[in-house]
XYZ file of N, CA and C in Angstrom:
756
model
N 130.582 109.513 91.357
C 129.556 110.301 90.675
C 128.988 109.536 89.471
N 129.887 108.844 88.755
C 129.433 108.081 87.589
C 128.429 107.017 87.988
N 128.757 106.256 89.043
C 127.858 105.195 89.486
C 126.506 105.750 89.909
N 126.531 106.870 90.646
C 125.277 107.468 91.103
C 124.436 107.955 89.938
N 125.086 108.609 88.950
C 124.328 109.103 87.786
C 123.679 107.959 87.025
N 124.444 106.911 86.778
C 123.913 105.780 86.009
C 122.816 105.073 86.795
N 123.051 104.853 88.081
C 122.058 104.140 88.901
C 120.743 104.902 88.962
N 120.808 106.174 89.350
C 119.578 106.952 89.477
C 118.921 107.177 88.122
N 119.728 107.408 87.085
C 119.164 107.654 85.769
C 118.450 106.451 85.202
N 119.082 105.281 85.262
C 118.462 104.070 84.728
C 117.217 103.712 85.538
N 117.304 103.858 86.858
C 116.139 103.567 87.699
C 114.985 104.501 87.378
N 115.294 105.788 87.180
C 114.239 106.748 86.825
C 113.639 106.436 85.470
N 114.486 106.039 84.514
C 113.988 105.709 83.176
C 112.995 104.556 83.220
N 113.203 103.600 84.110
C 112.293 102.469 84.227
C 111.090 102.795 85.101
N 111.292 103.630 86.120
C 110.221 103.886 87.086
C 109.075 104.673 86.484
N 109.376 105.662 85.643
C 108.299 106.497 85.105
C 107.313 105.682 84.259
N 107.753 104.923 83.265
C 106.777 104.143 82.481
C 106.039 103.096 83.313
N 106.771 102.412 84.212
C 106.109 101.397 85.018
C 105.137 102.028 85.992
N 105.519 103.150 86.590
C 104.613 103.831 87.519
C 103.355 104.325 86.819
N 103.489 104.725 85.561
C 102.335 105.211 84.796
C 101.567 104.079 84.109
N 102.089 102.852 84.178
C 101.419 101.722 83.549
C 101.538 101.696 82.037
N 102.564 102.345 81.508
C 102.709 102.408 80.049
C 103.000 101.051 79.435
N 103.580 100.110 80.196
C 103.912 98.819 79.605
C 102.656 98.089 79.143
N 101.484 98.482 79.670
C 100.231 97.871 79.254
C 99.520 98.693 78.182
N 99.575 100.012 78.317
C 98.778 100.876 77.441
C 99.583 101.576 76.357
N 100.860 101.843 76.605
C 101.695 102.544 75.633
C 103.053 101.848 75.512
N 103.075 100.637 74.997
C 104.316 99.855 74.978
C 105.445 100.513 74.209
N 105.126 101.108 73.068
C 106.190 101.699 72.255
C 106.761 102.941 72.929
N 105.907 103.690 73.606
C 106.394 104.856 74.344
C 107.277 104.427 75.510
N 106.941 103.288 76.122
C 107.765 102.756 77.214
C 109.191 102.506 76.738
N 109.323 101.757 75.654
C 110.652 101.422 75.131
C 111.382 102.682 74.678
N 110.667 103.594 74.016
C 111.303 104.818 73.517
C 111.802 105.685 74.661
N 110.987 105.830 75.700
C 111.397 106.674 76.825
C 112.608 106.079 77.531
N 112.575 104.768 77.787
C 113.710 104.125 78.454
C 114.976 104.278 77.625
N 114.866 104.116 76.328
C 116.038 104.226 75.457
C 116.581 105.655 75.435
N 115.700 106.639 75.292
C 116.152 108.028 75.196
C 116.721 108.508 76.529
N 115.996 108.281 77.604
C 116.490 108.758 78.898
C 117.716 107.968 79.346
N 117.742 106.682 79.022
C 118.922 105.890 79.340
C 120.143 106.367 78.588
N 119.962 106.716 77.303
C 121.080 107.238 76.515
C 121.579 108.563 77.084
N 120.639 109.417 77.502
C 121.037 110.682 78.135
C 121.838 110.430 79.412
N 121.442 109.424 80.168
C 122.098 109.140 81.442
C 123.540 108.695 81.252
N 123.774 107.822 80.279
C 125.119 107.260 80.118
C 125.983 108.052 79.148
N 125.437 109.120 78.555
C 126.166 109.851 77.511
C 127.580 110.268 77.909
N 127.811 110.837 79.109
C 129.171 111.248 79.449
C 130.143 110.086 79.612
N 129.617 108.875 79.773
C 130.470 107.710 80.028
C 130.304 106.668 78.928
N 129.991 107.126 77.722
C 129.735 106.207 76.611
C 130.969 105.432 76.185
N 132.159 105.870 76.602
C 133.390 105.174 76.239
C 133.686 103.996 77.162
N 132.844 103.782 78.191
C 133.065 102.691 79.135
C 132.045 101.584 78.911
N 132.386 100.387 79.364
C 131.551 99.216 79.091
C 130.371 99.127 80.056
N 130.593 99.347 81.349
C 129.554 99.135 82.346
C 128.332 100.032 82.136
N 128.484 101.313 81.810
C 127.278 102.114 81.532
C 126.446 101.556 80.379
N 127.120 101.071 79.328
C 126.384 100.473 78.213
C 125.678 99.195 78.653
N 126.293 98.458 79.553
C 125.656 97.256 80.087
C 124.397 97.621 80.868
N 124.487 98.682 81.671
C 123.310 99.137 82.409
C 122.216 99.607 81.455
N 122.620 100.305 80.396
C 121.659 100.770 79.396
C 120.965 99.582 78.728
N 121.748 98.576 78.348
C 121.166 97.388 77.731
C 120.213 96.667 78.668
N 120.563 96.621 79.949
C 119.678 95.999 80.936
C 118.338 96.711 80.984
N 118.376 98.059 81.000
C 117.136 98.834 81.055
C 116.266 98.591 79.830
N 116.875 98.570 78.654
C 116.102 98.355 77.422
C 115.504 96.947 77.399
N 116.276 95.960 77.840
C 115.742 94.599 77.892
C 114.584 94.492 78.877
N 114.711 95.158 80.019
C 113.618 95.159 80.995
C 112.368 95.798 80.412
N 112.549 96.905 79.681
C 111.404 97.574 79.070
C 110.739 96.677 78.027
N 111.542 96.089 77.151
C 110.984 95.212 76.116
C 110.332 93.979 76.735
N 110.985 93.411 77.742
C 110.426 92.232 78.390
C 109.096 92.516 79.066
N 108.996 93.656 79.753
C 107.738 93.995 80.417
C 106.630 94.253 79.413
N 106.979 94.865 78.279
C 105.980 95.119 77.236
C 105.433 93.805 76.686
N 106.319 92.856 76.387
C 105.869 91.567 75.841
C 105.121 90.744 76.883
N 105.566 90.829 78.137
C 104.952 90.021 79.189
C 103.533 90.477 79.490
N 103.316 91.787 79.476
C 102.005 92.321 79.846
C 101.169 92.742 78.647
N 101.658 92.500 77.450
C 100.940 92.936 76.267
C 99.613 92.189 76.140
N 98.574 92.896 75.765
C 97.264 92.285 75.540
C 96.833 92.528 74.110
N 95.800 91.820 73.705
C 95.318 91.962 72.337
C 94.770 93.354 72.068
N 94.357 94.059 73.136
C 93.780 95.386 72.960
C 94.811 96.495 73.022
N 96.090 96.154 73.122
C 97.126 97.169 73.193
C 97.158 97.993 71.918
N 97.173 99.322 72.035
C 97.169 100.150 70.825
C 98.413 99.898 69.978
N 98.249 100.012 68.665
C 99.380 99.843 67.763
C 100.169 101.137 67.698
N 101.416 101.098 67.248
C 102.219 102.309 67.189
C 101.834 103.221 66.033
N 100.888 102.795 65.192
C 100.478 103.654 64.080
C 101.074 103.229 62.755
N 101.864 102.157 62.760
C 102.408 101.642 61.507
C 102.523 100.134 61.624
N 102.707 99.470 60.528
C 102.673 98.015 60.494
C 104.050 97.431 60.752
N 104.101 96.448 61.665
C 105.328 95.693 61.932
C 104.969 94.216 61.834
N 105.730 93.450 61.099
C 105.357 92.074 60.796
C 105.964 91.043 61.736
N 106.727 91.481 62.742
C 107.303 90.513 63.671
C 106.184 89.801 64.428
N 106.267 88.499 64.609
C 105.166 87.756 65.236
C 104.855 88.223 66.657
N 105.851 88.609 67.417
C 105.640 88.930 68.831
C 105.044 90.310 69.045
N 104.836 91.078 67.988
C 104.317 92.429 68.163
C 102.811 92.500 67.972
N 102.155 91.392 67.734
C 100.720 91.409 67.525
C 100.034 90.524 68.549
N 99.038 91.092 69.214
C 98.229 90.328 70.141
C 98.988 89.835 71.354
N 98.339 88.919 72.077
C 98.929 88.326 73.268
C 98.860 86.816 73.142
N 99.958 86.137 73.381
C 99.992 84.689 73.237
C 101.017 84.139 74.215
N 100.986 82.824 74.472
C 102.011 82.229 75.335
C 103.426 82.498 74.829
N 103.596 82.489 73.496
C 104.931 82.749 72.946
C 105.391 84.167 73.285
N 104.470 85.123 73.213
C 104.810 86.505 73.555
C 105.229 86.611 75.010
N 104.450 85.968 75.880
C 104.767 86.037 77.302
C 106.079 85.327 77.621
N 106.320 84.205 76.941
C 107.602 83.515 77.154
C 108.765 84.374 76.697
N 108.590 85.051 75.569
C 109.650 85.945 75.088
C 109.903 87.068 76.080
N 108.819 87.625 76.638
C 108.979 88.677 77.636
C 109.703 88.176 78.870
N 109.320 86.985 79.354
C 109.999 86.419 80.524
C 111.469 86.146 80.224
N 111.749 85.693 78.979
C 113.141 85.442 78.607
C 113.973 86.715 78.599
N 113.400 87.790 78.059
C 114.132 89.064 78.046
C 114.373 89.568 79.460
N 113.386 89.414 80.328
C 113.564 89.834 81.717
C 114.659 89.006 82.399
N 114.708 87.723 82.110
C 115.753 86.877 82.698
C 117.138 87.303 82.226
N 117.258 87.589 80.925
C 118.538 88.071 80.402
C 118.925 89.395 81.059
N 117.922 90.270 81.255
C 118.196 91.561 81.892
C 118.695 91.381 83.320
N 118.110 90.431 84.031
C 118.552 90.170 85.402
C 119.990 89.683 85.419
N 120.328 88.745 84.527
C 121.702 88.236 84.466
C 122.681 89.344 84.090
N 122.285 90.193 83.147
C 123.145 91.292 82.732
C 123.341 92.296 83.870
N 122.279 92.541 84.622
C 122.399 93.469 85.744
C 123.301 92.910 86.838
N 123.236 91.589 87.037
C 124.130 90.966 88.028
C 125.589 91.098 87.601
N 125.832 90.958 86.299
C 127.208 91.126 85.817
C 127.647 92.578 85.942
N 126.723 93.506 85.697
C 127.068 94.925 85.702
C 127.352 95.432 87.107
N 126.444 95.125 88.032
C 126.536 95.732 89.367
C 126.660 94.706 90.474
N 126.911 93.452 90.108
C 126.967 92.417 91.127
C 128.003 92.664 92.204
N 129.239 92.993 91.786
C 130.298 93.209 92.762
C 130.020 94.393 93.661
N 129.594 95.498 93.062
C 129.283 96.687 93.855
C 128.127 96.429 94.797
N 127.104 95.720 94.310
C 125.940 95.431 95.143
C 126.306 94.556 96.322
N 127.137 93.552 96.093
C 127.549 92.669 97.191
C 128.348 93.446 98.233
N 129.266 94.291 97.757
C 130.061 95.093 98.697
C 129.183 96.026 99.509
N 128.274 96.714 98.814
C 127.372 97.628 99.506
C 126.463 96.885 100.471
N 125.931 95.743 100.020
C 125.062 94.963 100.889
C 125.789 94.469 102.128
N 127.050 94.050 101.953
C 127.834 93.594 103.105
C 128.072 94.732 104.091
N 128.404 95.906 103.554
C 128.618 97.070 104.423
C 127.349 97.433 105.186
N 126.205 97.367 104.502
C 124.943 97.706 105.162
C 124.591 96.681 106.234
N 124.819 95.389 105.931
C 124.512 94.351 106.911
C 125.379 94.469 108.157
N 126.616 94.910 107.982
C 127.537 95.000 109.106
C 127.474 96.340 109.824
N 126.737 97.292 109.275
C 126.663 98.626 109.865
C 125.748 98.630 111.086
N 126.289 99.024 112.240
C 125.472 99.128 113.452
C 124.443 100.249 113.328
N 124.819 101.344 112.687
C 123.888 102.461 112.536
C 122.665 102.061 111.720
N 122.913 101.374 110.605
C 121.799 100.937 109.768
C 120.875 100.016 110.549
N 121.441 99.075 111.294
C 120.629 98.136 112.070
C 119.805 98.856 113.130
N 120.419 99.833 113.792
C 119.713 100.574 114.848
C 118.558 101.371 114.260
N 118.821 102.128 113.188
C 117.770 102.957 112.614
C 116.672 102.105 111.976
N 117.042 101.002 111.328
C 116.040 100.133 110.727
C 115.154 99.501 111.797
N 115.761 99.025 112.872
C 114.988 98.417 113.959
C 114.087 99.447 114.623
N 114.626 100.648 114.826
C 113.808 101.700 115.431
C 112.647 102.094 114.527
N 112.885 102.107 113.208
C 111.808 102.407 112.272
C 110.697 101.358 112.360
N 111.064 100.088 112.398
C 110.066 99.028 112.513
C 109.293 99.132 113.826
N 110.002 99.470 114.895
C 109.326 99.644 116.180
C 108.359 100.815 116.143
N 108.796 101.908 115.515
C 107.928 103.084 115.446
C 106.688 102.808 114.603
N 106.873 102.164 113.458
C 105.759 101.963 112.538
C 104.792 100.901 113.056
N 105.326 99.728 113.420
C 104.446 98.627 113.792
C 104.182 98.574 115.304
N 105.218 98.848 116.092
C 104.971 98.946 117.527
C 104.071 100.131 117.852
N 104.278 101.229 117.121
C 103.399 102.375 117.292
C 101.977 102.062 116.899
N 101.799 101.181 115.918
C 100.452 100.767 115.544
C 99.754 100.025 116.668
N 100.506 99.166 117.361
C 99.948 98.471 118.522
C 99.542 99.460 119.600
N 100.406 100.451 119.846
C 100.091 101.487 120.833
C 98.847 102.266 120.436
N 98.749 102.626 119.157
C 97.592 103.390 118.685
C 96.304 102.580 118.814
N 96.381 101.287 118.475
C 95.179 100.451 118.602
C 94.743 100.318 120.046
N 95.714 100.161 120.962
C 95.372 100.054 122.377
C 94.769 101.356 122.893
N 95.325 102.482 122.455
C 94.836 103.770 122.934
C 93.444 104.089 122.403
N 93.153 103.656 121.180
C 91.851 103.968 120.575
C 90.821 102.871 120.790
N 91.199 101.788 121.475
C 90.271 100.668 121.681
C 88.986 101.086 122.390
N 89.053 101.919 123.451
C 87.792 102.332 124.094
C 86.851 103.070 123.150
N 87.414 103.920 122.279
C 86.571 104.647 121.327
C 85.943 103.676 120.341
N 86.735 102.730 119.858
C 86.202 101.735 118.910
C 85.088 100.915 119.554
N 85.263 100.569 120.838
C 84.234 99.804 121.542
C 82.939 100.599 121.653
N 83.077 101.887 121.945
C 81.889 102.744 122.034
C 81.163 102.817 120.698
N 81.936 102.953 119.613
C 81.314 103.048 118.295
C 80.613 101.738 117.943
N 81.242 100.609 118.237
C 80.636 99.321 117.919
C 79.345 99.095 118.706
N 79.271 99.653 119.910
C 78.083 99.463 120.738
C 76.952 100.430 120.402
N 77.213 101.393 119.519
C 76.173 102.344 119.132
C 75.102 101.648 118.305
N 73.884 102.105 118.400
C 72.834 101.533 117.531
C 73.111 101.878 116.070
N 72.674 101.004 115.188
C 72.879 101.240 113.762
C 72.199 102.530 113.333
N 72.926 103.303 112.540
C 72.386 104.574 112.087
C 73.446 105.351 111.326
N 73.094 106.518 110.820
C 74.041 107.320 110.026
C 75.293 107.707 110.802
N 75.145 108.033 112.091
C 76.307 108.469 112.870
C 77.325 107.340 113.007
N 76.837 106.138 113.310
C 77.739 105.002 113.434
C 78.393 104.687 112.092
N 77.633 104.751 111.025
C 78.173 104.451 109.693
C 79.262 105.439 109.311
N 79.021 106.730 109.558
C 80.027 107.741 109.207
C 81.282 107.588 110.054
N 81.108 107.257 111.334
C 82.272 107.068 112.202
C 83.098 105.866 111.746
N 82.421 104.771 111.414
C 83.143 103.575 110.949
C 83.825 103.822 109.616
N 83.176 104.569 108.733
C 83.797 104.894 107.448
C 85.070 105.691 107.646
N 85.023 106.638 108.584
C 86.216 107.456 108.844
C 87.336 106.610 109.430
N 86.981 105.711 110.329
C 87.999 104.908 111.016
C 88.555 103.796 110.145
N 87.833 103.414 109.099
C 88.238 102.242 108.309
C 89.551 102.460 107.557
N 89.861 103.706 107.177
C 91.083 103.950 106.408
C 92.264 104.370 107.245
N 92.162 104.220 108.548
C 93.202 104.761 109.430
C 94.458 103.901 109.486
N 94.333 102.599 109.230
C 95.487 101.707 109.404
C 96.636 102.070 108.472
N 96.359 102.117 107.177
C 97.420 102.427 106.211
C 97.932 103.844 106.372
N 97.025 104.774 106.668
C 97.453 106.155 106.891
C 98.368 106.231 108.105
N 98.040 105.484 109.146
C 98.874 105.484 110.344
C 100.259 104.925 110.086
N 100.351 103.855 109.288
C 101.660 103.291 108.947
C 102.527 104.327 108.237
N 101.943 104.984 107.245
C 102.690 105.994 106.498
C 103.044 107.178 107.385
N 102.115 107.590 108.213
C 102.354 108.728 109.097
C 103.517 108.455 110.050
N 103.515 107.310 110.703
C 104.586 106.993 111.653
C 105.919 106.826 110.947
N 105.898 106.254 109.752
C 107.136 106.120 108.997
C 107.743 107.466 108.652
N 106.923 108.388 108.154
C 107.422 109.715 107.796
C 107.894 110.482 109.024
N 107.120 110.411 110.090
C 107.514 111.106 111.313
C 108.867 110.603 111.817
N 109.038 109.277 111.814
C 110.308 108.723 112.286
C 111.465 109.166 111.406
N 111.285 109.106 110.088
C 112.367 109.462 109.171
C 112.809 110.904 109.407
N 111.875 111.821 109.526
C 112.228 113.229 109.716
C 112.863 113.469 111.085
N 112.341 112.807 112.111
C 112.922 112.973 113.441
C 114.310 112.364 113.498
N 114.481 111.168 112.905
C 115.794 110.527 112.886
C 116.799 111.345 112.093
N 116.322 112.083 111.095
C 117.209 112.938 110.295
C 117.477 114.269 110.966
N 116.910 114.498 112.143
C 117.135 115.755 112.851
C 116.335 116.908 112.288
N 115.180 116.619 111.697
C 114.329 117.652 111.096
C 112.922 117.590 111.698
N 112.774 117.941 112.988
C 111.433 117.896 113.591
C 110.460 118.878 112.946
N 110.995 119.948 112.338
C 110.103 120.901 111.666
C 109.373 120.225 110.503
N 110.094 119.369 109.760
C 109.461 118.646 108.658
C 108.412 117.665 109.186
N 108.695 117.072 110.358
C 107.709 116.176 110.961
C 106.436 116.932 111.296
N 106.581 118.178 111.754
C 105.399 118.990 112.046
C 104.582 119.248 110.790
N 105.250 119.380 109.636
C 104.531 119.575 108.375
C 103.702 118.347 108.013
N 104.214 117.162 108.352
C 103.453 115.940 108.103
C 102.143 115.961 108.878
N 102.218 116.357 110.135
C 101.014 116.435 110.958
C 100.052 117.492 110.436
N 100.615 118.616 109.985
C 99.760 119.670 109.433
C 99.051 119.194 108.170
N 99.779 118.485 107.304
C 99.171 117.972 106.080
C 98.085 116.953 106.404
N 98.328 116.104 107.383
C 97.315 115.116 107.766
C 96.073 115.803 108.309
N 96.281 116.834 109.110
C 95.145 117.537 109.692
C 94.281 118.184 108.617
N 94.932 118.719 107.584
C 94.174 119.362 106.512
C 93.390 118.353 105.683
N 94.011 117.183 105.441
C 93.396 116.216 104.546
C 92.500 115.211 105.255
N 92.716 115.004 106.536
C 92.090 113.875 107.220
C 91.195 114.283 108.386
N 91.224 115.545 108.820
C 90.510 115.944 110.024
C 89.019 115.634 109.894
N 88.410 115.020 110.928
C 86.981 114.699 110.851
C 86.118 115.952 110.940
N 84.973 115.890 110.331
C 84.021 116.999 110.371
C 82.917 116.682 111.375
N 82.015 117.631 111.550
C 80.900 117.416 112.473
C 80.028 116.245 112.039
N 79.983 115.985 110.725
C 79.167 114.873 110.236
C 79.666 113.524 110.730
N 80.970 113.432 111.005
C 81.525 112.154 111.464
C 81.216 111.885 112.938
N 80.901 112.912 113.702
C 80.573 112.740 115.111
C 81.784 112.861 116.020
N 81.500 112.953 117.323
C 82.568 113.165 118.292
C 83.476 111.956 118.436
N 82.966 110.762 118.190
C 83.799 109.567 118.323
C 84.923 109.564 117.282
N 84.607 110.006 116.077
C 85.638 110.073 115.043
C 86.704 111.089 115.418
N 86.291 112.207 116.002
C 87.260 113.226 116.425
C 88.167 112.688 117.524
N 87.579 111.982 118.478
C 88.384 111.399 119.555
C 89.348 110.351 119.000
N 88.864 109.542 118.088
C 89.703 108.513 117.470
C 90.871 109.148 116.736
N 90.581 110.190 115.983
C 91.621 110.884 115.217
C 92.675 111.482 116.150
N 92.237 112.169 117.189
C 93.171 112.834 118.101
C 94.024 111.828 118.867
N 93.381 110.816 119.435
C 94.122 109.831 120.226
C 95.094 109.051 119.354
N 94.645 108.620 118.166
C 95.523 107.873 117.276
C 96.711 108.687 116.815
N 96.476 109.958 116.492
C 97.574 110.824 116.055
C 98.586 111.027 117.171
N 98.124 111.282 118.374
C 99.036 111.471 119.504
C 99.843 110.204 119.783
N 99.208 109.045 119.681
C 99.932 107.787 119.900
C 101.013 107.600 118.837
N 100.704 107.932 117.596
C 101.692 107.816 116.529
C 102.854 108.772 116.742
N 102.541 109.990 117.174
C 103.597 110.977 117.437
C 104.499 110.506 118.560
N 103.895 109.989 119.633
C 104.685 109.523 120.777
C 105.624 108.395 120.363
N 105.103 107.415 119.607
C 105.922 106.276 119.194
C 107.056 106.720 118.274
N 106.753 107.549 117.296
C 107.778 107.992 116.344
C 108.813 108.873 117.018
N 108.353 109.764 117.872
C 109.289 110.654 118.570
C 110.198 109.876 119.499
N 109.631 108.936 120.256
C 110.437 108.152 121.194
C 111.472 107.314 120.464
N 111.069 106.627 119.388
C 112.001 105.779 118.660
C 113.048 106.597 117.911
N 112.639 107.721 117.340
C 113.600 108.574 116.650
C 114.653 109.129 117.580
N 114.217 109.623 118.731
C 115.160 110.162 119.720
C 116.060 109.063 120.264
N 115.488 107.882 120.514
C 116.283 106.777 121.061
C 117.342 106.329 120.050
N 116.974 106.231 118.778
C 117.931 105.809 117.750
C 119.061 106.819 117.610
N 118.726 108.100 117.585
C 119.762 109.136 117.471
C 120.707 109.097 118.674
N 120.151 108.925 119.843
C 120.991 108.848 121.043
C 121.883 107.619 121.017
N 121.353 106.498 120.497
C 122.129 105.247 120.488
C 123.335 105.318 119.578
N 123.283 106.137 118.510
C 124.409 106.224 117.592
C 125.284 107.445 117.886
N 125.004 108.126 118.986
C 125.853 109.242 119.385
C 125.489 110.583 118.802
N 124.297 110.730 118.245
C 123.845 112.002 117.688
C 123.038 112.763 118.751
N 122.927 114.074 118.607
C 122.041 114.822 119.514
C 120.628 114.270 119.424
N 119.908 114.286 120.523
C 118.575 113.706 120.558
C 117.662 114.348 119.542
N 117.750 115.661 119.370
C 116.962 116.390 118.365
C 117.861 117.375 117.652
């Protein structure tokens, strides 16, 4: 429980500022949030060395990212600090940031190196992990090949259409399908492999609400959407069921 609390807590403390881009726009808030949330995370285990090491790693990562990405236009904290590295952006600032990040990496290796190696070895040797990972790749990327083959006739028809608003709207709709399809097949596989086909149905419902073509897109876009979605469902369902069967779980 201790390892899980520290791992998830420190990761969350770093993820929120980085996900929000605070290291560029709110550097002082980045460091403050990491320090406060990190302290909250390790508080029950403050008498041990490893949690403090993880906390120090997080703070060094926060400070290093702030110095590395700091620009001359970065807002000040509202008071004067005379340290050279806190003003503007310079090679020295970036070098200091890279140095702090390097120290953080070394400290993290000392903190969790043994556990990480053990866990990594177990994962590499696990047949279940290999089966589900391979099936996921087949569903996501192999399913993409299936979807492209199934929708190829529709794409050919659209390309052969004369230039005009209908062709433009159809191409605009189809242009964003690749990344959406990757995410869709990945989510479908994960839910099916976890034995939750109901959740997979929610993914399809959400896609239909957000992505369904309108009359303005034309019939070709509707055909493309339907055929591509069915191909993704078939690939994810087949790979999910096959993976579950291979590891001795019920198919659904």
